[in-house]
Amino acid sequence: MRLTEFTELMYTEFGSVAAESMLRDHVFVEFDNRTGARALDDGVDPKAVWQAYCREFDVPRDRW
């Protein structure tokens, strides 16, 4: 997954303001207590970050 696709999915699912806040503020244990933005900056695959948000925020499986 490309970063542009990840961003589009985040904005579509959560709205741009909430998505930006979630990226900056929500910490994932599975990414060594990093935020989504930090994990992406550190090279974590955007697909893995997207799936982590989907699990954490109960996104229906058909939209993963």
C-alpha positions as a printed Julia matrix, in Angstrom:
64×3 Matrix{Float64}:
   0.0    0.0    0.0
   1.28   3.45  -0.86
   1.23   6.28   1.64
  -1.21   8.22  -0.54
  -3.67   5.31  -0.44
  -3.23   5.05   3.34
  -3.98   8.76   3.76
  -7.04   8.51   1.52
  -8.38   5.56   3.53
  -7.8    7.38   6.83
  -9.56  10.53   5.61
 -12.46   8.59   4.13
 -12.98   6.44   7.21
 -12.42   8.99   9.96
 -12.55  12.43   8.32
  -9.5   14.59   7.74
  -9.44  16.36  11.12
  -9.93  13.2   13.18
  -7.49  11.24  11.01
  -4.75  13.84  11.5
  -5.36  13.82  15.25
  -5.33  10.03  15.39
  -2.06   9.9   13.46
  -0.4   12.36  15.86
  -1.9   11.19  19.14
  -2.91   7.52  19.15
  -0.1    5.28  20.4
   0.15   1.63  19.37
   1.78  -0.94  21.62
   2.37  -3.15  18.59
   4.59  -0.42  17.09
   6.74  -0.09  20.22
   4.55   2.66  21.71
   4.8    4.86  18.63
   2.04   6.9   17.08
   0.84   6.02  13.61
   2.7    9.03  12.19
   5.93   8.05  13.92
   5.61   4.42  12.81
   5.17   5.56   9.21
   8.12   7.94   9.51
  10.19   5.06  10.85
   9.38   2.91   7.82
   6.52   0.71   9.03
   4.43  -0.46   6.06
   1.36   1.8    5.66
  -0.8   -1.33   5.24
   0.24  -2.55   8.7
  -0.53   0.86  10.2
  -3.91   0.98   8.43
  -4.8   -2.47   9.74
  -3.78  -1.42  13.26
  -6.17   1.53  13.1
  -8.89  -0.75  11.75
  -8.48  -3.13  14.68
  -8.28  -0.39  17.3
 -11.26   1.57  16.01
 -13.52  -1.3   14.97
 -13.56  -0.58  11.25
 -15.7   -3.23   9.53
 -13.51  -5.94   8.03
 -14.77  -5.3    4.49
 -13.13  -1.84   4.58
  -9.7   -3.08   5.64
